[in-house]
Short mmCIF file of C-alpha atoms and ligand atoms in Angstrom, two decimals:
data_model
loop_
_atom_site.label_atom_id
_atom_site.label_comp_id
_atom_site.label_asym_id
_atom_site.label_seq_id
_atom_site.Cartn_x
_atom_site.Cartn_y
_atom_site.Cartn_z
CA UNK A 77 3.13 -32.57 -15.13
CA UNK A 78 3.52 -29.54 -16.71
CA UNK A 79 7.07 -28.37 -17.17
CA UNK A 80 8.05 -25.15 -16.81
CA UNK A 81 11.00 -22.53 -17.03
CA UNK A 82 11.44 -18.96 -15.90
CA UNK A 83 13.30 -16.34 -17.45
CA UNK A 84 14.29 -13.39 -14.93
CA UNK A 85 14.68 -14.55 -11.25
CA UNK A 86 14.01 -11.40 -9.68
CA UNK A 87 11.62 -10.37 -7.28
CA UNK A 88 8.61 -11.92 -9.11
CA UNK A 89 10.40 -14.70 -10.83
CA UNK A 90 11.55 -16.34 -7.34
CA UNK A 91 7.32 -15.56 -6.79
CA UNK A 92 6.01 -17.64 -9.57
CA UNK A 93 8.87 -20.46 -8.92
CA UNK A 94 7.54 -20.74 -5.46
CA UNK A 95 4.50 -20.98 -7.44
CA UNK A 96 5.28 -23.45 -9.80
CA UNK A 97 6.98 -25.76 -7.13
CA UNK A 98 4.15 -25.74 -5.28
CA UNK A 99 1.66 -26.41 -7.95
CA UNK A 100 -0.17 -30.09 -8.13
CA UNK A 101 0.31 -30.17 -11.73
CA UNK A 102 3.53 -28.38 -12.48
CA UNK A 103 7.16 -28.85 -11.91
CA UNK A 104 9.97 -25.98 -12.23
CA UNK A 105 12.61 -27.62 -14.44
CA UNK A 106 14.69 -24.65 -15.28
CA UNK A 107 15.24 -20.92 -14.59
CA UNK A 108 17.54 -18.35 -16.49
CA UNK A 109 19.44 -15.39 -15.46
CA UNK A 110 22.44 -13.76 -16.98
CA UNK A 111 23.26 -11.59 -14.11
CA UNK A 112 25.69 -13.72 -11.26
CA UNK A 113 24.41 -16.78 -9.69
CA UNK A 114 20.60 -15.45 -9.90
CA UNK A 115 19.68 -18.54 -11.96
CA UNK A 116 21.80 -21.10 -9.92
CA UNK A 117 20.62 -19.64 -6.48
CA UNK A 118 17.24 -19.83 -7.93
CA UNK A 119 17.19 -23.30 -9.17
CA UNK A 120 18.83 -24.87 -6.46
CA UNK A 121 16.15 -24.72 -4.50
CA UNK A 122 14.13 -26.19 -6.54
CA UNK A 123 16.51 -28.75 -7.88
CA UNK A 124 15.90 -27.32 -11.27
CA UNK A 125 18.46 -26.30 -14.52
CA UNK A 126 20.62 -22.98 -14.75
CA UNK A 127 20.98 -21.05 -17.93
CA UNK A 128 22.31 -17.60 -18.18
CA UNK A 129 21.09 -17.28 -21.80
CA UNK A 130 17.01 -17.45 -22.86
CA UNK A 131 17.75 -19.64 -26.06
CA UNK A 132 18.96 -22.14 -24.29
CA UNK A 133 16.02 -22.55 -22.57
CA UNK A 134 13.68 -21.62 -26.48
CA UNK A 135 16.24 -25.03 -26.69
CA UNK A 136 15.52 -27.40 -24.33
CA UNK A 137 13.13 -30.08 -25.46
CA UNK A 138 12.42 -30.64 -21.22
CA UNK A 139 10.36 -27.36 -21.26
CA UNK A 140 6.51 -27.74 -21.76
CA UNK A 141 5.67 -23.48 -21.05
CA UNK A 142 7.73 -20.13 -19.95
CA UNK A 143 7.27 -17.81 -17.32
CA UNK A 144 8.53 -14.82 -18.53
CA UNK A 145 9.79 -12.22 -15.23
CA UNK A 146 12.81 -10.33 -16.94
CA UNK A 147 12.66 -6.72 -17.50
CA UNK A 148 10.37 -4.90 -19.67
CA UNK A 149 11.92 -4.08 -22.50
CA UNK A 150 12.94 -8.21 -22.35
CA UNK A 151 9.48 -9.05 -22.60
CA UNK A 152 8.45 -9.26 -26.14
CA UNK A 153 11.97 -10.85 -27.34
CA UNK A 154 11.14 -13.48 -24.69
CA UNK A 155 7.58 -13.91 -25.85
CA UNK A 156 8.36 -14.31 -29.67
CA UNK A 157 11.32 -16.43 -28.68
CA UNK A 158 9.42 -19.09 -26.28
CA UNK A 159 6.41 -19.20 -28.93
CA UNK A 160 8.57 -19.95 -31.72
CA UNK A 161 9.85 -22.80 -29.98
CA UNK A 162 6.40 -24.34 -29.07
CA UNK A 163 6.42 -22.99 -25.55
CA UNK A 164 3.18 -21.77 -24.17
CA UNK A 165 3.99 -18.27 -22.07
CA UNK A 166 2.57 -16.40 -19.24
CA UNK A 167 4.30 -13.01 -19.77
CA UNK A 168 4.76 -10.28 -16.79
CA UNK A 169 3.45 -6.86 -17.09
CA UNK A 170 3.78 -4.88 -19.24
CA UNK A 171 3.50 -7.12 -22.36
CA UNK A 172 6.21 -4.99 -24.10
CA UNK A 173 7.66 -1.27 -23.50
CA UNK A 174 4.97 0.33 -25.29
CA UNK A 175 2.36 0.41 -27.41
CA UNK A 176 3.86 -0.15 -30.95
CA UNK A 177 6.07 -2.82 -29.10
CA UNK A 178 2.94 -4.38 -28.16
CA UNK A 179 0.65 -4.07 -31.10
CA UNK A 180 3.86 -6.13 -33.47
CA UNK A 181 4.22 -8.63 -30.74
CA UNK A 182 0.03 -9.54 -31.38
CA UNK A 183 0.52 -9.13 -35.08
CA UNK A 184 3.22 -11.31 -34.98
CA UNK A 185 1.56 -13.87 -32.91
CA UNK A 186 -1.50 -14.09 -34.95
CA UNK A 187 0.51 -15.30 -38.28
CA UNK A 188 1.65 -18.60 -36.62
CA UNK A 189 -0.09 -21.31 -34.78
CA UNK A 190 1.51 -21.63 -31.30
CA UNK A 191 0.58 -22.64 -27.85
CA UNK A 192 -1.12 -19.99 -24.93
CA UNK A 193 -0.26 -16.75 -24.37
CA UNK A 194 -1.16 -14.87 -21.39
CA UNK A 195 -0.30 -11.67 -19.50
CA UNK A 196 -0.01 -11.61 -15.70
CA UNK A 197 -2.29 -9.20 -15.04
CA UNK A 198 -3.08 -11.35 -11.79
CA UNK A 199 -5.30 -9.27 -10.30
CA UNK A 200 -8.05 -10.39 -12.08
CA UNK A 201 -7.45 -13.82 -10.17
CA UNK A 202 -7.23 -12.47 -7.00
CA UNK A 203 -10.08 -13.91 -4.38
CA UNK A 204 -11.79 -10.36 -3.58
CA UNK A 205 -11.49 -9.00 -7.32
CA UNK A 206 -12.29 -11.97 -8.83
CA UNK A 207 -15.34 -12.42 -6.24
CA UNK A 208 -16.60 -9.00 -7.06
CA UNK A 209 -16.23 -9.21 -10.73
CA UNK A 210 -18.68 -12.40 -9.81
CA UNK A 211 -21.00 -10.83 -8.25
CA UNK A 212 -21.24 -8.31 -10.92
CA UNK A 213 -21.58 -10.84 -13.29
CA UNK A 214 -24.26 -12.16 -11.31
CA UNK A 215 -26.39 -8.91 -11.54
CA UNK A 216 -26.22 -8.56 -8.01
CA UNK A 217 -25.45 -4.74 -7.95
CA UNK A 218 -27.08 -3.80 -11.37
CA UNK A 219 -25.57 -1.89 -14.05
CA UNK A 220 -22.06 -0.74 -13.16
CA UNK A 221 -21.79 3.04 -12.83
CA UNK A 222 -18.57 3.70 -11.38
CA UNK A 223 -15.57 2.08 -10.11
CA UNK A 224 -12.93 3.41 -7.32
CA UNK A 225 -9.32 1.98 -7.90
CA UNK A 226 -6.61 2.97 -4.81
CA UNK A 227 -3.32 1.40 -5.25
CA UNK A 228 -0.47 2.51 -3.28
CA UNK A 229 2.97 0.84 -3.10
CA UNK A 230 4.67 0.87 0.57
CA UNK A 231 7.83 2.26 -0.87
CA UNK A 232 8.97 3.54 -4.01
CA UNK A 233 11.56 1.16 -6.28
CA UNK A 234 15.12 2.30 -6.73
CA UNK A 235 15.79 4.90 -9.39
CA UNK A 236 17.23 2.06 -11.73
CA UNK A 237 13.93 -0.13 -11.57
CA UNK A 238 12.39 3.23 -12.76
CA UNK A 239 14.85 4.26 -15.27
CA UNK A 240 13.87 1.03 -17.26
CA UNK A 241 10.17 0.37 -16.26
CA UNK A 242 8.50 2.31 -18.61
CA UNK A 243 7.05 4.94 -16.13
CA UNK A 244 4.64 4.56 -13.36
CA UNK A 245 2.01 4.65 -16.10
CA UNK A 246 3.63 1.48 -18.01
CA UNK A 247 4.83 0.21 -15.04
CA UNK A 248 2.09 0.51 -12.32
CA UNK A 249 -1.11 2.13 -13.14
CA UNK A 250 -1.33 -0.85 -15.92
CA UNK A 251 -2.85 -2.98 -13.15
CA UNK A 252 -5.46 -0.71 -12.23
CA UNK A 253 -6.02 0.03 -16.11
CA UNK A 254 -6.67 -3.80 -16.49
CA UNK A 255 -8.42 -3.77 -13.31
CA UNK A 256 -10.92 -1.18 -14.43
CA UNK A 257 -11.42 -2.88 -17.89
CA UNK A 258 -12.24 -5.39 -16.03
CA UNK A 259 -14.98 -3.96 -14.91
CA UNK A 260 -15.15 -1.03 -17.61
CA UNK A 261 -14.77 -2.84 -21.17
CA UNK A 262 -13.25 -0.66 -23.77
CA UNK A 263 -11.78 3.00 -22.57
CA UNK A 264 -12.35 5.71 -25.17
CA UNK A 265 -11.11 8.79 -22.78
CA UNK A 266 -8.41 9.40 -20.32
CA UNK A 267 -7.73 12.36 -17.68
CA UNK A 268 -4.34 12.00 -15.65
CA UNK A 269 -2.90 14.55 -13.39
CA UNK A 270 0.47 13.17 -12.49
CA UNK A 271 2.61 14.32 -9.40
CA UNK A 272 6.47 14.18 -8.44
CA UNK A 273 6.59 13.96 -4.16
CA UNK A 274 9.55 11.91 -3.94
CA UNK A 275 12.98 13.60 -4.11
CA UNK A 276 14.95 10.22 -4.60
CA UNK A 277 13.14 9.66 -7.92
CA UNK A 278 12.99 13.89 -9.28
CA UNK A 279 16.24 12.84 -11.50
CA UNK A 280 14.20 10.14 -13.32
CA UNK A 281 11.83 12.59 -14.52
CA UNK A 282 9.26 10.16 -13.96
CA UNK A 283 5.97 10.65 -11.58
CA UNK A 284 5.80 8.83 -8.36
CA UNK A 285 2.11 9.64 -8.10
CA UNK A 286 -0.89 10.09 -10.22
CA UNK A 287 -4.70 10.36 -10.31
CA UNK A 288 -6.37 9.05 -13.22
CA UNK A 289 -9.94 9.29 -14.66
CA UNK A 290 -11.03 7.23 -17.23
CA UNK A 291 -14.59 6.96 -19.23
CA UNK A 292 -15.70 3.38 -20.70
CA UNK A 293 -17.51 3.25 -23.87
CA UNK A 294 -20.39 2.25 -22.36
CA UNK A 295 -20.32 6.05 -20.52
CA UNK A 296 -19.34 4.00 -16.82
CA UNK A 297 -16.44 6.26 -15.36
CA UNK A 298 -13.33 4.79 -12.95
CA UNK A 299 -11.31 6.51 -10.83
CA UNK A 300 -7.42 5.19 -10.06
CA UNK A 301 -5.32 6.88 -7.01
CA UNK A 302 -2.11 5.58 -7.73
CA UNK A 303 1.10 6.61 -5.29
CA UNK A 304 4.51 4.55 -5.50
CA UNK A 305 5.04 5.42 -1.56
CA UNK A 306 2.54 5.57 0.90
CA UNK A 307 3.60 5.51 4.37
CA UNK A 308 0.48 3.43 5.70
CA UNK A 309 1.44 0.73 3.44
CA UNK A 310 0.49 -1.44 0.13
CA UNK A 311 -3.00 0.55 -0.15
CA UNK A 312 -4.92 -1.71 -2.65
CA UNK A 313 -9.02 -1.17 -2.68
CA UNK A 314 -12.07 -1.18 -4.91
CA UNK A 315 -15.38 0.33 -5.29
CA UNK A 316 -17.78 -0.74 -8.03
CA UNK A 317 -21.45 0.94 -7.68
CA UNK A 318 -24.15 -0.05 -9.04
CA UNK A 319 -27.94 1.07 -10.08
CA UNK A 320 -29.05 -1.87 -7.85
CA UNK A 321 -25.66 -1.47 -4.73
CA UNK A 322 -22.60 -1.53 -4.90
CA UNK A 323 -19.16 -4.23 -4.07
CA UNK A 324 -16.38 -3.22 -2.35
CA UNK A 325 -13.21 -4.33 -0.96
CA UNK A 326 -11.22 -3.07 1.65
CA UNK A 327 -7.18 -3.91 2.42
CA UNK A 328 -6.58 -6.93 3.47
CA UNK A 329 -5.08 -7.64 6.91
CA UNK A 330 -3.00 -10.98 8.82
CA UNK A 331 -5.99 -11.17 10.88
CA UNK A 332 -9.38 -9.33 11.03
CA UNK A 333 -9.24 -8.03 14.85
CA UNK A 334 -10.29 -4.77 16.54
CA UNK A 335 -9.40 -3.79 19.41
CA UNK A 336 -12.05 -1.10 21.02
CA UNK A 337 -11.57 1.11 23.77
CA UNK A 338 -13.45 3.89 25.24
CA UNK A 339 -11.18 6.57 23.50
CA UNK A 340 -9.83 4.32 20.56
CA UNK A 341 -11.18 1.83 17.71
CA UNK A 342 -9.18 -0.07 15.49
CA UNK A 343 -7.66 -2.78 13.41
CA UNK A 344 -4.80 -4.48 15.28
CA UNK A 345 -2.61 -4.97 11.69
CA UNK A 346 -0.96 -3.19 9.27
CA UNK A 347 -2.41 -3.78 5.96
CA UNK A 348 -0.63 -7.07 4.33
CA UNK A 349 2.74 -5.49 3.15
CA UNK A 350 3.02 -5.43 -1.09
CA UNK A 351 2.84 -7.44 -3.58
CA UNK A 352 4.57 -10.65 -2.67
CA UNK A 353 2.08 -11.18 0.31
CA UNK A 354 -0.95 -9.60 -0.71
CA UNK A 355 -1.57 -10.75 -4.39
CA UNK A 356 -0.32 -14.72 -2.72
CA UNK A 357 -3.20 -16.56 -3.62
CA UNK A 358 -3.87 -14.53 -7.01
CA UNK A 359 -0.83 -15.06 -8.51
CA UNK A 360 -0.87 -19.21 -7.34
CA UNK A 361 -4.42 -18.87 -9.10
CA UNK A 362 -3.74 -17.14 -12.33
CA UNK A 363 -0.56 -19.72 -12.93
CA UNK A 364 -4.01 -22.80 -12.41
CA UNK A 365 -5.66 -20.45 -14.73
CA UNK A 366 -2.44 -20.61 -17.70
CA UNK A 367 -2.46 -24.42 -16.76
CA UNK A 368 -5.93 -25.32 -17.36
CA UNK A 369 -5.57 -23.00 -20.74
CA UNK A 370 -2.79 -24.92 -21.73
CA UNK A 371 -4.00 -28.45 -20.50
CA UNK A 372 -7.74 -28.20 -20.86
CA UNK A 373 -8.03 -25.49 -23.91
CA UNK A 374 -9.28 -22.69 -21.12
CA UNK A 375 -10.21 -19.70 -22.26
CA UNK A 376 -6.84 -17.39 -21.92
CA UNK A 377 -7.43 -14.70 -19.87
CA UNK A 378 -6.19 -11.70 -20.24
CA UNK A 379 -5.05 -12.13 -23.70
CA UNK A 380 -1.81 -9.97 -25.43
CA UNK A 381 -4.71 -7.98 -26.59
CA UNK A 382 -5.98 -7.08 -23.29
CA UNK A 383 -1.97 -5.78 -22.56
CA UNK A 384 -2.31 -3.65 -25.91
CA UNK A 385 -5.25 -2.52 -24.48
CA UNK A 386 -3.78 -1.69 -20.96
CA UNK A 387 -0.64 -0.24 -22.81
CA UNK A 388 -2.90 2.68 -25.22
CA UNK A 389 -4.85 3.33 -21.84
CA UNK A 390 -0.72 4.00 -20.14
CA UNK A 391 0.26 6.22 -23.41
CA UNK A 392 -2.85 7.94 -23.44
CA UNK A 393 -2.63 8.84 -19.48
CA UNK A 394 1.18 9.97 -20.55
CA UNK A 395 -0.32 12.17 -22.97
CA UNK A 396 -3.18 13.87 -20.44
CA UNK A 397 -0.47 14.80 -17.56
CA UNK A 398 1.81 16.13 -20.01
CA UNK A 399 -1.04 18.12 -22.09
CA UNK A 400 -3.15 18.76 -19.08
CA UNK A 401 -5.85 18.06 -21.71
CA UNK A 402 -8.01 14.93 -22.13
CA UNK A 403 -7.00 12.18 -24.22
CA UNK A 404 -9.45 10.45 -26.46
CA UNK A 405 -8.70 6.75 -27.64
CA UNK A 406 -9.41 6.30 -30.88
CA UNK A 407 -11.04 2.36 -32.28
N1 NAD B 36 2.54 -8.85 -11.75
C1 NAD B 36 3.15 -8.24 -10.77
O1 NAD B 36 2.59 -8.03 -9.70
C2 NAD B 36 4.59 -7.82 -10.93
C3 NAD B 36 5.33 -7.48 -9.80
C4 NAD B 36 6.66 -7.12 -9.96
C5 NAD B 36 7.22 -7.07 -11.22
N2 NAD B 36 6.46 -7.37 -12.32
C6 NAD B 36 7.06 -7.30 -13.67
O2 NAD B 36 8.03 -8.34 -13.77
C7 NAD B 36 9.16 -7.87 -14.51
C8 NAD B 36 10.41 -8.03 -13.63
O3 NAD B 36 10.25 -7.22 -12.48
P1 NAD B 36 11.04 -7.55 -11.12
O4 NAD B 36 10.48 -6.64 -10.12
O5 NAD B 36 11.04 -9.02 -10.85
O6 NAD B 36 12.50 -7.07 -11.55
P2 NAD B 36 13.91 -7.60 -11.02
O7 NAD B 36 14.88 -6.59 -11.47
O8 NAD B 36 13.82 -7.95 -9.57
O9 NAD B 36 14.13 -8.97 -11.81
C9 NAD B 36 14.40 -9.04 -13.19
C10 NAD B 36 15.42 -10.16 -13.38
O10 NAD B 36 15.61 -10.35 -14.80
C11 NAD B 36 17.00 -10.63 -14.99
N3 NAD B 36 17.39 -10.42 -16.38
C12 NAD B 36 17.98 -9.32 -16.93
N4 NAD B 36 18.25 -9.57 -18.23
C13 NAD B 36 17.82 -10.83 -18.49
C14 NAD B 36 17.85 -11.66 -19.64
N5 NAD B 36 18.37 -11.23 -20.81
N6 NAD B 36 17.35 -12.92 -19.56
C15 NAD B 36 16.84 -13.37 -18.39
N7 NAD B 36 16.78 -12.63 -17.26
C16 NAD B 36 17.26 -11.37 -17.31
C17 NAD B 36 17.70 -9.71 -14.00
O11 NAD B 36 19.02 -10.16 -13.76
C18 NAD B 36 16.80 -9.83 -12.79
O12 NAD B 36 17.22 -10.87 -11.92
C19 NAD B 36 8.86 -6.43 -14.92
O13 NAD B 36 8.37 -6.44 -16.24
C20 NAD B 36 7.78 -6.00 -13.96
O14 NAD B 36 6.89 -5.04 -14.52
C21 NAD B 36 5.18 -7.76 -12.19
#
């Protein structure tokens, strides 16, 4: 059994202990959080250790690999500090605050031998992505041509999750810049418009809305509609056309009924509400995925290259809505 610790039991570190508990060949054996009784509510239901302090758990000789959920600017302290120790890590998004962050944290990394490192970008595990990134693996649609990224959050975060997040760039879009390398490979050009709609947020001087353009190297062009509130719910789909068809996926749902009437056709459910329902199964699958890298020698996927990556696409789309110009990405 692999044993594992989390550092940051927030909203997604109570997601991947759930996780963790859950898993056939994992076991939660500590969790860490200065703030109250975070880390004791947390571990008690799990039966696992409390620390309020991350060394102590870079310490403890009971922890086989770290899931690191604390804030942002936490992240590449935390990384550095579990690797040093021996600990394999699968490290939240962003992998640091920004770029320069970012690129040091891989420099660093590559001058000492140390166990996985991957970055929960877990969309790319997630059945429908994951089955259309298949299927255009398999050829089945062609050459890719263009992909169509929506993702919409139900309901904005509170001003202080923005205040430290990085920006919705940093913070949000970096899932649908992952996303579209997924599909993309390298970016070398970046158009953002960004927007401000939500009064609660105008003091953070942050956008709460963007829409993104972005040109691969390979001259395929994605689209990303990004919106932290959207009043119809967590809006997450994806287009990816082909010379030969095209994939798609639409929101998921609790069930897939329609009820028809003369006057009226629809879906009975609201689309599954954010994160913690609708990515379930990808996040369960990307923690198999850090197992079997750490276990088996699995490929690691995405790498803290791929979150550079993600993080010069974020800057770059900072640099378009405030210039109003494109941005090129240089290398
Ligand atoms: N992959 C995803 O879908 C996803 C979803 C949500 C959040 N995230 C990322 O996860 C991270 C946390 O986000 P969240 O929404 O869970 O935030 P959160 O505020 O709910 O949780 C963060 C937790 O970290 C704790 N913390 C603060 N300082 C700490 C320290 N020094 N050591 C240990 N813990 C510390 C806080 O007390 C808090 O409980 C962010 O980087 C965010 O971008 C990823």
């Amino acid at each position: 059994m692999l044993r594992v610790a989390i550092i940051g039991a927030g909203r997604i570190g109570r997601v991947h202990a759930e996780s963790v508990a859950s898993h056939p060949k994992a076991t939660l054996v500590a969790v860490c959080d200065p703030m109250g009784t975070a880390a004791e509510d947390l571990a008690a239901v799990y039966g696992a250790k409390a620390y309020k302090d991350a060394a102590d758990v870079f310490a403890d000789t009971e922890v086989d690999a770290v899931i690191v959920g604390s804030p942002t600017p936490l992240h590449a302290e935390h990384v550095l500090g579990a690797t040093r120790s021996g600990k394999a890590v699968l490290v939240e998004k962003p992998v640091a605050k920004d770029v320069e962050e970012a690129k040091a944290l891989d420099a660093e990394l590559a001058t000492f031998e140390h166990p996985p490192v991957m970055v929960g970008f877990q969309r790319r595990y997630d059945p429908s992505i994951r089955g259309a990134k298949d299927l255009v693996d398999a050829g089945k649609i062609g050459d890719v041509e263009q992909v169509v990224i929506v993702a919409r959050d139900p309901s904005a975060p509170p001003a202080s999750y923005v205040a430290v997040s990085g920006g919705l760039f940093k913070d949000m879009s970096i899932h649908d810049f992952d996303e579209a390398r997924f599909f993309l490979g390298d970016i070398e050009e970046v158009v953002a418009f960004g927007q401000q709609t939500l009064p609660e947020l105008k003091d953070t001087g942050d956008f709460d809305a963007a829409m993104i353009l972005l040109r691969g190297k390979n001259g395929t062009v994605a689209s990303i509609t990004n919106q932290r509130r959207c009043v119809t719910g967590y809006d997450q789909r994806l287009e990816v056309h082909g010379s030969e068809g095209s994939v798609s996926m639409d929101n998921w749902r609790d069930t897939t009924l329609h009820l028809n009437k003369a006057e009226f056709s629809g879906s009975q459910d609201p689309y599954q509400n954010f994160f913690l329902q609708r990515y379930a199964a990808a996040y369960r699958n990307e923690l198999t995925a850090f197992i079997d890298a750490i276990v088996d020698g699995a490929p690691v996927s995405p790498t803290v290259s791929d979150g550079v990556a993600a993080l010069v696409i974020a800057q770059a789309a900072g640099e378009s809505a405030a210039s109003g110009r494109a941005v090129r990405i240089e290398g």
